[in-house]
Backbone as JSON Lines, residues from 0, in Angstrom:
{"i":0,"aa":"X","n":[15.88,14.26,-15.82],"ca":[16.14,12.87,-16.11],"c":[16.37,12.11,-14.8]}
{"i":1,"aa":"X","n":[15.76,10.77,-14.68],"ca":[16.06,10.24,-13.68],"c":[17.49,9.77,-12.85]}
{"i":2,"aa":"X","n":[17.76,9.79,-12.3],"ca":[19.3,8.65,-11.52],"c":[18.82,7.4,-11.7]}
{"i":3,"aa":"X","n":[20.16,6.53,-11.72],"ca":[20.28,5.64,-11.74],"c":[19.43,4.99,-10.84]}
{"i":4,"aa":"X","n":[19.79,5.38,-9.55],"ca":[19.0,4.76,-8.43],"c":[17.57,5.04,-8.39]}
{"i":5,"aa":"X","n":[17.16,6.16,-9.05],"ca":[15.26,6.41,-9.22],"c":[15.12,5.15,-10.29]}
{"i":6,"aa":"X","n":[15.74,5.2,-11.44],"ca":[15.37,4.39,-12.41],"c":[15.45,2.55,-12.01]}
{"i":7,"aa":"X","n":[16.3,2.42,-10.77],"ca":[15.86,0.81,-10.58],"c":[14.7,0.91,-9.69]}
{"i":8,"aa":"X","n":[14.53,1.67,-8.73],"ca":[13.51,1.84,-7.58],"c":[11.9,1.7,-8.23]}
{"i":9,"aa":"X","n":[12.29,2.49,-9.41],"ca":[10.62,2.75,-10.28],"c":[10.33,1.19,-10.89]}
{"i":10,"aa":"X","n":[11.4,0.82,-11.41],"ca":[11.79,-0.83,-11.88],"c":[11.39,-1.64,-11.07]}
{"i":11,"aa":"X","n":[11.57,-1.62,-9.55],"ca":[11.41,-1.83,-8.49],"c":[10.09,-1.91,-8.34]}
{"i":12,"aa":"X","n":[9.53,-1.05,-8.1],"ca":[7.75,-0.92,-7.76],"c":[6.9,-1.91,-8.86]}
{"i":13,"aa":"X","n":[7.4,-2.01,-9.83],"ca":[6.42,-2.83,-10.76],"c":[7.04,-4.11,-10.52]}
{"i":14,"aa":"X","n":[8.0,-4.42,-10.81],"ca":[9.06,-5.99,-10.84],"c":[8.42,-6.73,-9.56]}
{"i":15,"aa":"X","n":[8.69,-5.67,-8.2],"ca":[8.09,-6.79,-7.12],"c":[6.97,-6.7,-6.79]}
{"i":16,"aa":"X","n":[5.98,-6.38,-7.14],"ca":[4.81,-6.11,-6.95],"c":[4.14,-7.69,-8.26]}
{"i":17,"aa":"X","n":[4.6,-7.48,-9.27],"ca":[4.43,-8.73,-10.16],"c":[5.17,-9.91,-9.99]}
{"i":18,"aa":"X","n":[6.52,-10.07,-9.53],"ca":[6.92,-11.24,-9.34],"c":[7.27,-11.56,-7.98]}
{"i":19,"aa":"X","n":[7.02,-10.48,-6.81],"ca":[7.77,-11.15,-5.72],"c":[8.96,-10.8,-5.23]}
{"i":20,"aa":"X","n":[9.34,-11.0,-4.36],"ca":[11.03,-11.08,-3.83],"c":[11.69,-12.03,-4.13]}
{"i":21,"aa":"X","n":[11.38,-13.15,-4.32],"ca":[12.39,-14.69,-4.31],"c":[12.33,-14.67,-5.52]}
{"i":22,"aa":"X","n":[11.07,-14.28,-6.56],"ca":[11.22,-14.92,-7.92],"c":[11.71,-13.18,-8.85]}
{"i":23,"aa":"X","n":[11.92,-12.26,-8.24],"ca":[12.53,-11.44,-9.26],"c":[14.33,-11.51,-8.76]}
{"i":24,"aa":"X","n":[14.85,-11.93,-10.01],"ca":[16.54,-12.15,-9.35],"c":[16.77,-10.9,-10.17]}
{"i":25,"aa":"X","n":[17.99,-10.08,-9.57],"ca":[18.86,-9.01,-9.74],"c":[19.12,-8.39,-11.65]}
{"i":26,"aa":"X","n":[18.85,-10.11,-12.57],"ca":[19.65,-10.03,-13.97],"c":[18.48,-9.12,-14.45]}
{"i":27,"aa":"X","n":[16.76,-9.65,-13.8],"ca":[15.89,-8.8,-14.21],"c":[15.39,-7.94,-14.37]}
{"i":28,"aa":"X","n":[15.75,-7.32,-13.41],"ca":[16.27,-5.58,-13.25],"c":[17.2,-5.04,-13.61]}
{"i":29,"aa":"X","n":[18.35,-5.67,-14.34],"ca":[19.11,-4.97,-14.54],"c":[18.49,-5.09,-16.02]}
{"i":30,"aa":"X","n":[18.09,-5.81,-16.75],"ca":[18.06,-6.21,-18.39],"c":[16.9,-5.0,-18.37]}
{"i":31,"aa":"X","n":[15.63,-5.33,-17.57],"ca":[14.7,-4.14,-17.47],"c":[15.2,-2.84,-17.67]}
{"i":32,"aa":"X","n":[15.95,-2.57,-16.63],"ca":[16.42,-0.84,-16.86],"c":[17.71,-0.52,-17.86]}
{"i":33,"aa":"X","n":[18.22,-1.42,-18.09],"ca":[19.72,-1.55,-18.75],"c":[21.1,-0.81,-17.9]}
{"i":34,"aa":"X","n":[20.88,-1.26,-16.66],"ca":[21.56,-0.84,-16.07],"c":[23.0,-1.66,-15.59]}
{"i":35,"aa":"X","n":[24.19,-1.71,-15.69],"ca":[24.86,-2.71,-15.38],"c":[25.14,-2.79,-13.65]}
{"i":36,"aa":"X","n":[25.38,-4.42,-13.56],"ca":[25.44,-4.76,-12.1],"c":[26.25,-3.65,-11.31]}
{"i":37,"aa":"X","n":[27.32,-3.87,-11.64],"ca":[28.2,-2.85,-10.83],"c":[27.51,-1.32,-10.12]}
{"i":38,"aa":"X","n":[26.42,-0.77,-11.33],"ca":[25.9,0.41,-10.67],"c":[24.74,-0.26,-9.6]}
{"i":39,"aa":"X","n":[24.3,-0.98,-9.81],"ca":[23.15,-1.55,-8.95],"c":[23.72,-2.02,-7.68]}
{"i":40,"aa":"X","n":[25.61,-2.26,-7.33],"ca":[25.8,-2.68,-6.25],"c":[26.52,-1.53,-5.98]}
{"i":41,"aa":"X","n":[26.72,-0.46,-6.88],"ca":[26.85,1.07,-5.71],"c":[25.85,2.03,-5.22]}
{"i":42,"aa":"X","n":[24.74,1.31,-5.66],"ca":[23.35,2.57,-4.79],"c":[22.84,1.05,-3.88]}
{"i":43,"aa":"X","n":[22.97,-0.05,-3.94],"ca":[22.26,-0.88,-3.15],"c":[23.47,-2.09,-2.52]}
{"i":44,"aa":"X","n":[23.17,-2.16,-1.47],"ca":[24.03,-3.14,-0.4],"c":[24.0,-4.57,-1.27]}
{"i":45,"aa":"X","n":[23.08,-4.6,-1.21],"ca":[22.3,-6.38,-1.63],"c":[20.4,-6.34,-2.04]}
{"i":46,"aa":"X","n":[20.07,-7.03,-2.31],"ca":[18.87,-7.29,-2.95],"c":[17.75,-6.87,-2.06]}
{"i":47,"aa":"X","n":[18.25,-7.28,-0.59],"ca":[17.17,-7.21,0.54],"c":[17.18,-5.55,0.9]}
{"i":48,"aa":"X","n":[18.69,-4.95,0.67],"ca":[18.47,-3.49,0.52],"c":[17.61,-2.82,-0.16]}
{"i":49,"aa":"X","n":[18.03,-3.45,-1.66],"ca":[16.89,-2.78,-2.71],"c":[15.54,-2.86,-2.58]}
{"i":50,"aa":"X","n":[15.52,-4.66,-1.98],"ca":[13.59,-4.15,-1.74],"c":[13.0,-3.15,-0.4]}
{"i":51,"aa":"X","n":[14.08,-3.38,0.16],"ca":[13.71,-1.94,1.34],"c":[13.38,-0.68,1.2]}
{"i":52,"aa":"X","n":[14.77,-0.56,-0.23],"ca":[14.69,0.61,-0.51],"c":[12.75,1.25,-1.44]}
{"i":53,"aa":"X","n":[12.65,-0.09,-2.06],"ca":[11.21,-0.37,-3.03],"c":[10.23,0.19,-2.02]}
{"i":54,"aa":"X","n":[10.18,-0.71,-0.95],"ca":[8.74,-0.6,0.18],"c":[9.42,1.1,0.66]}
{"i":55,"aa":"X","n":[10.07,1.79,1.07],"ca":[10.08,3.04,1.08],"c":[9.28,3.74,-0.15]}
{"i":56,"aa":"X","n":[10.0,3.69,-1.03],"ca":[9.54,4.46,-1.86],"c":[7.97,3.74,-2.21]}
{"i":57,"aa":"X","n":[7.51,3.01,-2.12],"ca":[6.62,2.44,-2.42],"c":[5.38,2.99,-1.23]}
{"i":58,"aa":"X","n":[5.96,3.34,0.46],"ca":[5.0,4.31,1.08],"c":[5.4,5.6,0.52]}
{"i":59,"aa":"X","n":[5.95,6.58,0.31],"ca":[5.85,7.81,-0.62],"c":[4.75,7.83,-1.32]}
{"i":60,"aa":"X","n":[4.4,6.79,-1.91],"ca":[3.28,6.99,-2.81],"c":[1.8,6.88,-2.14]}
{"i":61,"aa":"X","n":[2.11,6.22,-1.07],"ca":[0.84,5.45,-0.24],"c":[0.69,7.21,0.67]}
{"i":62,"aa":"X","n":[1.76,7.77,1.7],"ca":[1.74,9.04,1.9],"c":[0.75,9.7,1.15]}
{"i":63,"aa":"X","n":[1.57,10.03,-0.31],"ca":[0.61,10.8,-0.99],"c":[-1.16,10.49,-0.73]}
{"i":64,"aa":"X","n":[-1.3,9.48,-1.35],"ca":[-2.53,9.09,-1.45],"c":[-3.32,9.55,-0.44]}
{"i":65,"aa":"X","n":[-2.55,9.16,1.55],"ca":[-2.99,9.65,2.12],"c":[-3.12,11.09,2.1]}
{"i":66,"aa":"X","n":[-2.13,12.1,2.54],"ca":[-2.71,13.5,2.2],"c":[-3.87,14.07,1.23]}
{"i":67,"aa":"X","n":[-3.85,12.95,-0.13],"ca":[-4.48,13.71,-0.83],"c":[-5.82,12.96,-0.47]}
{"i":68,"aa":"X","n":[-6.29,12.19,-0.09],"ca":[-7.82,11.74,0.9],"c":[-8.07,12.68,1.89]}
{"i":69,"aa":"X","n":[-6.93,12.21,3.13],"ca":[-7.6,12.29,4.7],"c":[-7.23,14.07,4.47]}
{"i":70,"aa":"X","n":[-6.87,14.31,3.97],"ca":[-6.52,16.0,3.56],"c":[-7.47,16.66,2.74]}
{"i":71,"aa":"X","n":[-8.74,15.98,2.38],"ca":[-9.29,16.67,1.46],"c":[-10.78,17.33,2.93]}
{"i":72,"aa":"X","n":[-10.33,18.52,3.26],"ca":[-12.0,18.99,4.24],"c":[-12.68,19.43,3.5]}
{"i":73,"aa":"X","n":[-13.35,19.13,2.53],"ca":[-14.13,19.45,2.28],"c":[-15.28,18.15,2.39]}
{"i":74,"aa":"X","n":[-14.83,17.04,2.96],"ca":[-15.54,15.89,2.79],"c":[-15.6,15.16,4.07]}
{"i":75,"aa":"X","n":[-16.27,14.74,4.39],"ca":[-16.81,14.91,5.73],"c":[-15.58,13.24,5.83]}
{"i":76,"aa":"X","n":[-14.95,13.26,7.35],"ca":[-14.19,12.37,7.3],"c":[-14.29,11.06,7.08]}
{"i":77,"aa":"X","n":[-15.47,10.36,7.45],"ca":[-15.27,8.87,7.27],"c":[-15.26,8.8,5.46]}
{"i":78,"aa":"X","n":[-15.63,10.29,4.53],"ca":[-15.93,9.85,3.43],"c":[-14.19,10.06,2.87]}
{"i":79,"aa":"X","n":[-13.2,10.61,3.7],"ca":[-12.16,10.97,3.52],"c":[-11.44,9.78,3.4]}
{"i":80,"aa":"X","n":[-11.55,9.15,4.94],"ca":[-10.77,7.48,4.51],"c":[-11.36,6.87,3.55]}
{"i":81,"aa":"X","n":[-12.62,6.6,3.09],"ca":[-13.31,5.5,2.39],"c":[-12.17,6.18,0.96]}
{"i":82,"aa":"X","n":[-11.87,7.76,0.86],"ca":[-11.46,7.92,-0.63],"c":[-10.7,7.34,-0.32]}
{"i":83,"aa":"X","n":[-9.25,7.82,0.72],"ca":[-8.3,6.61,0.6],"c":[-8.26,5.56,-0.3]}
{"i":84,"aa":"X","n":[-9.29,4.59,0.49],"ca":[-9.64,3.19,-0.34],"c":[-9.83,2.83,-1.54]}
{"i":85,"aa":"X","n":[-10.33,3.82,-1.88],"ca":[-10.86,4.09,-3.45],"c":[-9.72,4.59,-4.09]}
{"i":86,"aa":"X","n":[-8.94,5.69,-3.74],"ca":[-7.4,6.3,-4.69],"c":[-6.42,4.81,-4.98]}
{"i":87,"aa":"X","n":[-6.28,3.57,-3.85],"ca":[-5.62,2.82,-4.08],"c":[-6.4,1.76,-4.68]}
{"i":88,"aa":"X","n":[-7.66,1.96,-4.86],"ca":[-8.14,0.59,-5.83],"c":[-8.23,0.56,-7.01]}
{"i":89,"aa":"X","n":[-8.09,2.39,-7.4],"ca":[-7.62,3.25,-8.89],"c":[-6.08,2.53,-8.99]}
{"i":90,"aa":"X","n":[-5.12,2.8,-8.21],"ca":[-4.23,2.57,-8.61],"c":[-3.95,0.56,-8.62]}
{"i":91,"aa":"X","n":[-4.62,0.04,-8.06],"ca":[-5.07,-1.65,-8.23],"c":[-4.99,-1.99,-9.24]}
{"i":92,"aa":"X","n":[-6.29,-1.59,-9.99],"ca":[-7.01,-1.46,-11.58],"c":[-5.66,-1.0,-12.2]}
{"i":93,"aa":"X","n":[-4.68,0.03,-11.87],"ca":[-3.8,0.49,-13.29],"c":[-2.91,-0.53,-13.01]}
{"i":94,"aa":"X","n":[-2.37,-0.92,-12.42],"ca":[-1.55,-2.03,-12.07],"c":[-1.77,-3.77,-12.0]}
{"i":95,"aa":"X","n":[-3.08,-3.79,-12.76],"ca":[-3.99,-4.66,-13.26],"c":[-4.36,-5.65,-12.09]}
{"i":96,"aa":"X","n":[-4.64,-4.49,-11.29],"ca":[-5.31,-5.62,-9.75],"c":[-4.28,-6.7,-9.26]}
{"i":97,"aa":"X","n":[-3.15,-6.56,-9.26],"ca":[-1.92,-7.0,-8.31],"c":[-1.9,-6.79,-6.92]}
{"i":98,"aa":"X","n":[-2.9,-5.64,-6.35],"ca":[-2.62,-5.54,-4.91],"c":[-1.62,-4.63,-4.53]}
{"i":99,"aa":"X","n":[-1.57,-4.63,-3.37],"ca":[-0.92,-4.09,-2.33],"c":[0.85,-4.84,-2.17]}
{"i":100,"aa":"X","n":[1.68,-4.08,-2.42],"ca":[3.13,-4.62,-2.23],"c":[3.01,-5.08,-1.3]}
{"i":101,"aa":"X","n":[2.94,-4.4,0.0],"ca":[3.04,-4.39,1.99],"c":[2.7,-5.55,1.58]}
{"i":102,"aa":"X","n":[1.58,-5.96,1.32],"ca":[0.4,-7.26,1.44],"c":[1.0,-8.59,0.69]}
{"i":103,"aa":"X","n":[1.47,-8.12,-0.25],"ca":[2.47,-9.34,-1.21],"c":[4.01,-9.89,-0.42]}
{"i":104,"aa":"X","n":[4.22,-8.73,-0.21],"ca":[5.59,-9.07,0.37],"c":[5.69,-9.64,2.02]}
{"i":105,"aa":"X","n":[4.78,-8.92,2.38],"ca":[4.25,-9.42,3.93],"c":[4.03,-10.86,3.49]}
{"i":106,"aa":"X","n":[3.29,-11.47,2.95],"ca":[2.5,-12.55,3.1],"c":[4.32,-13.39,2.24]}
{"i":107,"aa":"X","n":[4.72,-13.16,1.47],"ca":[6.2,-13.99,1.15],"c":[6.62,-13.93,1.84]}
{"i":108,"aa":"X","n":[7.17,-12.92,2.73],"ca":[7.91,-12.72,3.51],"c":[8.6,-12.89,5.33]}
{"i":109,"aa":"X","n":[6.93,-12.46,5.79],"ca":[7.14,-12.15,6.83],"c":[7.51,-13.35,8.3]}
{"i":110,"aa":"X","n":[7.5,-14.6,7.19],"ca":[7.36,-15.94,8.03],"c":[8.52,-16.24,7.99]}
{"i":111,"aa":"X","n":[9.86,-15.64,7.12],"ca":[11.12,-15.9,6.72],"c":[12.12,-15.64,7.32]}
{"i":112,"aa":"X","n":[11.45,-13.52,6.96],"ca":[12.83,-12.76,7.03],"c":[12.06,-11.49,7.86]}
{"i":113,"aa":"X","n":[12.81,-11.74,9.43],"ca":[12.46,-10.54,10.21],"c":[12.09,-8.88,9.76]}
{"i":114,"aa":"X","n":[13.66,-8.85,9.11],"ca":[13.45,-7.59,8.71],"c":[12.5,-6.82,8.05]}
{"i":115,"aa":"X","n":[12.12,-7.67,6.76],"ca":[11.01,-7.0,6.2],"c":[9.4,-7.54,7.01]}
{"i":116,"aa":"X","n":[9.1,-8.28,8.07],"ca":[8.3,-8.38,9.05],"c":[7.9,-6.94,9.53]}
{"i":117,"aa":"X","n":[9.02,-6.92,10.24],"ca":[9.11,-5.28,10.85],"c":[9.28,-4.47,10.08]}
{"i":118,"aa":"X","n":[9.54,-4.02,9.12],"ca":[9.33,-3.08,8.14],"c":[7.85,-3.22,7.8]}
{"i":119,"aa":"X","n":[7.55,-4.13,6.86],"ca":[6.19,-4.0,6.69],"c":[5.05,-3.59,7.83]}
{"i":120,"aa":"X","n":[5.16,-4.17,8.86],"ca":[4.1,-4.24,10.15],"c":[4.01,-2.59,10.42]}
{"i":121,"aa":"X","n":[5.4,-1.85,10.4],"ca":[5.42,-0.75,10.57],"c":[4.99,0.1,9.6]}
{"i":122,"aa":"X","n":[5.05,-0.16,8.34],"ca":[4.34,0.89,7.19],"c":[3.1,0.42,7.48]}
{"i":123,"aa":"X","n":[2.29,-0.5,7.87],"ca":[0.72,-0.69,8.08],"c":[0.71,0.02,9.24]}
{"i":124,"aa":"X","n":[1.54,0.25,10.03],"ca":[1.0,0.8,11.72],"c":[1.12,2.54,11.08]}
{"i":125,"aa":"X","n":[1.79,2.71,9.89],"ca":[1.74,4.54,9.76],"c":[0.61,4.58,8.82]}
{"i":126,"aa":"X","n":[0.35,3.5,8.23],"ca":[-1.26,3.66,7.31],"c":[-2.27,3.97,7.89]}
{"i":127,"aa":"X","n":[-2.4,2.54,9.02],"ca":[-3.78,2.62,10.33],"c":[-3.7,3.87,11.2]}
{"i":128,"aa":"X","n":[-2.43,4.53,11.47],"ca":[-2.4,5.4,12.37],"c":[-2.71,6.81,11.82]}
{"i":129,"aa":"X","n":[-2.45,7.24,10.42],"ca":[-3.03,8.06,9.72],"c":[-4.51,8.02,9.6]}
{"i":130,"aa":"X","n":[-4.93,6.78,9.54],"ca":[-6.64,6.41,8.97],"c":[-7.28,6.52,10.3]}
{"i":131,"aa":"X","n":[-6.52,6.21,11.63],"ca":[-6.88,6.48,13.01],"c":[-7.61,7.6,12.7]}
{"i":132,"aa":"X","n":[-6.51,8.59,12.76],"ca":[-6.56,10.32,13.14],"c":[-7.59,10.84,12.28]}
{"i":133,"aa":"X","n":[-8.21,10.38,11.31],"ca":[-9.54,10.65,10.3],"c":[-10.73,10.31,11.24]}
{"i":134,"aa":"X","n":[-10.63,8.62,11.8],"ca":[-12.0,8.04,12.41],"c":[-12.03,8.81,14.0]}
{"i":135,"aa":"X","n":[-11.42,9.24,14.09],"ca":[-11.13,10.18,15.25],"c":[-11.86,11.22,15.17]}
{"i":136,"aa":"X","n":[-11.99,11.88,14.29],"ca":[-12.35,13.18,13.95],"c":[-13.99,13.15,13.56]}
{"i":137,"aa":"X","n":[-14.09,11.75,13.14],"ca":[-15.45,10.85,12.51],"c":[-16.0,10.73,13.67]}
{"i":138,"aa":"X","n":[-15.23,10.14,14.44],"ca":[-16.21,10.08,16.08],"c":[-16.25,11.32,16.8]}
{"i":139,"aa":"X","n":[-15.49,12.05,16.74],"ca":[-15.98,13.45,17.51],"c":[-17.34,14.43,16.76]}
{"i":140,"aa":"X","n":[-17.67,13.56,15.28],"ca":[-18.45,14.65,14.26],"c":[-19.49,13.51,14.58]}
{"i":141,"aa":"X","n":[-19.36,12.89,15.56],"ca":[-20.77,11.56,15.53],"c":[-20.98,11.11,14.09]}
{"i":142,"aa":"X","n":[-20.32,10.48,13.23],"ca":[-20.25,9.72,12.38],"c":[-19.94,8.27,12.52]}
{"i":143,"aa":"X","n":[-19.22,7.82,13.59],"ca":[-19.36,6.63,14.09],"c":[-19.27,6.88,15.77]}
{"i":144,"aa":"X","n":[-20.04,5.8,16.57],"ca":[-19.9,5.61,17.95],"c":[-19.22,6.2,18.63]}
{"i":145,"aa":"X","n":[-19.11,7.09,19.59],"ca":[-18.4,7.44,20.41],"c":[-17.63,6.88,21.56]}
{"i":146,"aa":"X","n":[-18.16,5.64,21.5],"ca":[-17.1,4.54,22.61],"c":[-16.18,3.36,21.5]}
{"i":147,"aa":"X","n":[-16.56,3.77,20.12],"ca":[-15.51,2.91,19.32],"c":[-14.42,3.75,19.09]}
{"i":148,"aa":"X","n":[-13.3,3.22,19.37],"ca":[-11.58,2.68,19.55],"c":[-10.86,3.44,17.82]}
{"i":149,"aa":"X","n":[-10.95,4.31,17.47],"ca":[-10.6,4.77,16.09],"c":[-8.81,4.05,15.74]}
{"i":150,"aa":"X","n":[-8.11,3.62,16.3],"ca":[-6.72,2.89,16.53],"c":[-7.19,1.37,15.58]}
{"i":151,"aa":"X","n":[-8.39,0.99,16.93],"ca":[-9.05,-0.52,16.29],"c":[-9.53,-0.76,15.32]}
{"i":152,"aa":"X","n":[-10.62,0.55,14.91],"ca":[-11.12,0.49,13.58],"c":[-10.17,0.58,12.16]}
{"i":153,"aa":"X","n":[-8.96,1.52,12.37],"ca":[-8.59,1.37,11.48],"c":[-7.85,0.16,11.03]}
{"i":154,"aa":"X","n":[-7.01,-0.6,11.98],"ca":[-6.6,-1.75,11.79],"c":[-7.42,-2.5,11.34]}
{"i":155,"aa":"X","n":[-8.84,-2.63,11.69],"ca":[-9.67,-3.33,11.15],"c":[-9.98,-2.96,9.22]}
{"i":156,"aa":"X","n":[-10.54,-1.96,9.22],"ca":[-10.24,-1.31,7.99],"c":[-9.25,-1.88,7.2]}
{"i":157,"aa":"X","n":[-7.85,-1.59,7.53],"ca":[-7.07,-1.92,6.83],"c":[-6.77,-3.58,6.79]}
{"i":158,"aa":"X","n":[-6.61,-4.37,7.57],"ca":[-7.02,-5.94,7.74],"c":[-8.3,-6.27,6.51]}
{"i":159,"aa":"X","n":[-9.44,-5.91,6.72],"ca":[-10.34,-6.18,5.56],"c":[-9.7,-5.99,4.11]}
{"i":160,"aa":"X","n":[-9.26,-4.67,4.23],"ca":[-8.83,-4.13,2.71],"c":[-8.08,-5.21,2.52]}
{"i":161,"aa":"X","n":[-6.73,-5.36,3.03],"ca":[-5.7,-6.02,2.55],"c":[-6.05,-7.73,2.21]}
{"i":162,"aa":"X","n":[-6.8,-8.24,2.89],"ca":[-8.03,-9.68,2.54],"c":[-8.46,-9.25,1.07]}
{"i":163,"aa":"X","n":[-9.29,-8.37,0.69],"ca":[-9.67,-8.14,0.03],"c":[-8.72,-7.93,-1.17]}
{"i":164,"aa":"X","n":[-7.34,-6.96,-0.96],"ca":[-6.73,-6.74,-2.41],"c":[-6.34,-8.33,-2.89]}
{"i":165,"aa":"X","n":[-6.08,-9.48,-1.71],"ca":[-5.56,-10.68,-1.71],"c":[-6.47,-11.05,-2.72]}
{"i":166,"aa":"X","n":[-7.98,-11.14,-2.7],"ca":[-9.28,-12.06,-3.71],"c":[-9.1,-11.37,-4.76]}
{"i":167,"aa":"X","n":[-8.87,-9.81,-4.57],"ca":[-9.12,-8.65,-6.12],"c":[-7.83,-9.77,-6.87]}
{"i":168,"aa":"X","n":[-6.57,-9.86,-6.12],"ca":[-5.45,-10.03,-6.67],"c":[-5.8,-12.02,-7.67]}
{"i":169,"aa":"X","n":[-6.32,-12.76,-7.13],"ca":[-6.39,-13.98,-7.55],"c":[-7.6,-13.8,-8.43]}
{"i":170,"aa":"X","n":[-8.67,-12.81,-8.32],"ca":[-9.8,-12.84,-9.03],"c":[-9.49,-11.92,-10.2]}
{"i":171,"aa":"X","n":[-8.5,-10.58,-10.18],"ca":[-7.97,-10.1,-11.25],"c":[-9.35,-9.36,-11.62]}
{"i":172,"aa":"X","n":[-9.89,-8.75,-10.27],"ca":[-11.09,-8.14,-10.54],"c":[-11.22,-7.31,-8.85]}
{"i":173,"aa":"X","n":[-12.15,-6.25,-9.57],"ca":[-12.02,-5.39,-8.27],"c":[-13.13,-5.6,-7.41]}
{"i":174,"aa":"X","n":[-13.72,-6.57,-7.59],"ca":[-15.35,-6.95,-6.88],"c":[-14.93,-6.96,-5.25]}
{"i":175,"aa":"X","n":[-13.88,-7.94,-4.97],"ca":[-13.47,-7.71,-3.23],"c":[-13.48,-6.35,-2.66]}
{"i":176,"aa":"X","n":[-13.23,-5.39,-3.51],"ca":[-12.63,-4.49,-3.1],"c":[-13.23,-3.33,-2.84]}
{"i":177,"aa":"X","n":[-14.63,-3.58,-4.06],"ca":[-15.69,-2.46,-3.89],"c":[-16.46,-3.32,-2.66]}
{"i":178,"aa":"X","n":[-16.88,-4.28,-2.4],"ca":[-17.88,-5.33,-1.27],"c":[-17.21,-5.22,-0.41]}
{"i":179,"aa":"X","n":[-16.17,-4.68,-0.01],"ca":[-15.68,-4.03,1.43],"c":[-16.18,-2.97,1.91]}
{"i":180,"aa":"X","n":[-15.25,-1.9,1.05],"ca":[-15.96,-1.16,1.05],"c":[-17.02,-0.79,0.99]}
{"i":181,"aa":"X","n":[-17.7,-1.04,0.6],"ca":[-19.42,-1.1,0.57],"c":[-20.19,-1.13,1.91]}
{"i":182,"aa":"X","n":[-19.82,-2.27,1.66],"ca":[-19.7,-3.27,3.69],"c":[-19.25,-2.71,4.76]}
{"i":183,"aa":"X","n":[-18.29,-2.29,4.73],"ca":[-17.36,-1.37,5.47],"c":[-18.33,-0.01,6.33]}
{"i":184,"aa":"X","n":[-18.21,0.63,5.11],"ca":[-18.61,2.07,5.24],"c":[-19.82,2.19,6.05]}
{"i":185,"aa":"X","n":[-20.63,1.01,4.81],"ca":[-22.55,1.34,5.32],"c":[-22.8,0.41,6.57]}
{"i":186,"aa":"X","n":[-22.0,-0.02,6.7],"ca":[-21.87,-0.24,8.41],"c":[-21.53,0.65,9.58]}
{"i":187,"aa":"X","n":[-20.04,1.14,9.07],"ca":[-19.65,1.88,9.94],"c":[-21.12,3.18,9.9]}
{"i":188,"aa":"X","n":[-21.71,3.53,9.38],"ca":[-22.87,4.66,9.37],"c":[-23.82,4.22,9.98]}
{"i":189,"aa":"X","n":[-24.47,3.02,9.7],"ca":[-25.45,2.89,10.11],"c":[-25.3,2.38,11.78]}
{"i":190,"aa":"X","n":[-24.33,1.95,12.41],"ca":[-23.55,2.14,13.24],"c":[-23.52,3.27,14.67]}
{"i":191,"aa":"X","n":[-23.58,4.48,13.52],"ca":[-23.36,6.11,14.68],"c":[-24.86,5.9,15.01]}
């Protein structure tokens, strides 16, 4: 059975991902999980804790995703990141094409409130830097250029994607998301 504190965190991942930071207030999470305030202010400082605590647990899942892509050898690497892309546009679609938290909360956020600036900037720098160490391996297998920057590409990579979950997210359709990718890839190939 879950804890208290798993059971707002999971509350958490859906609540701000659909409404935001400013527009989900505290009563909504608590009525959601039925949890009373008092326990919600002994596993969490304040609100800006809890969504900290959210975007943590919220890379756990992104982690996974990675291992279970850039971890799969049996697939030649650039096709390793592209799964990446694809495991989180599965999980897009179940979450009815809402996007990327980082990307939601970044874009509310990051013009506001430092903290989650630097928090976020930093879960994209352990995304790109994971997706690095793939195009790395892509350029040593001559799959892309050998004088392209695998650091740059992935930032780039991930910069497109996150544009993209932005249109999936207002279009409520995954068309951005496959035309990146698409774009993306059969570039980066035709490319080496």
């Amino acid at each position: 059975m879950a804890t208290t504190r798993e059971r707002l965190l999971e509350a958490g991942l859906r609540l701000l991902l659909e409404h935001g930071y400013n527009d989900l207030g505290i009563q909504v999470l608590l009525k959601e999980t039925g949890i009373p305030k008092g326990s919600f202010y002994h596993h969490f400082a304040s609100k800006e804790d809890f969504a900290l605590q959210v975007v943590d647990r919220y890379m756990e899942e992104v982690h996974q995703g990675l291992d279970l892509s850039l971890g799969d050898t049996r697939l030649a690497p650039l096709a390793r990141a592209r799964r990446f892309f694809e495991l989180s546009r599965e999980k897009y679609r179940r979450d009815g094409y809402m996007g990327c938290m980082l990307g939601g909360l970044g874009q509310e956020l990051s013009g506001v409130n430092a903290t989650f600036a630097a928090r976020i900037e930093a879960c994209f720098g352990e995304i790109s830097g994971r997706i690095a160490s793939c195009l790395e391996e892509a350029r040593h297998r001559g799959e892309i250029p050998q004088d392209a920057d695998p650091r740059e590409l992935a930032n780039l990579l991930l910069n497109c994607w996150e544009g993209a979950a932005l249109r999936s997210r207002l279009l409520r359709d995954p068309g951005p998301l496959d035309r990146m990718l698409d774009f993306t890839f059969s570039a980066a190939t035709r490319a080496s």
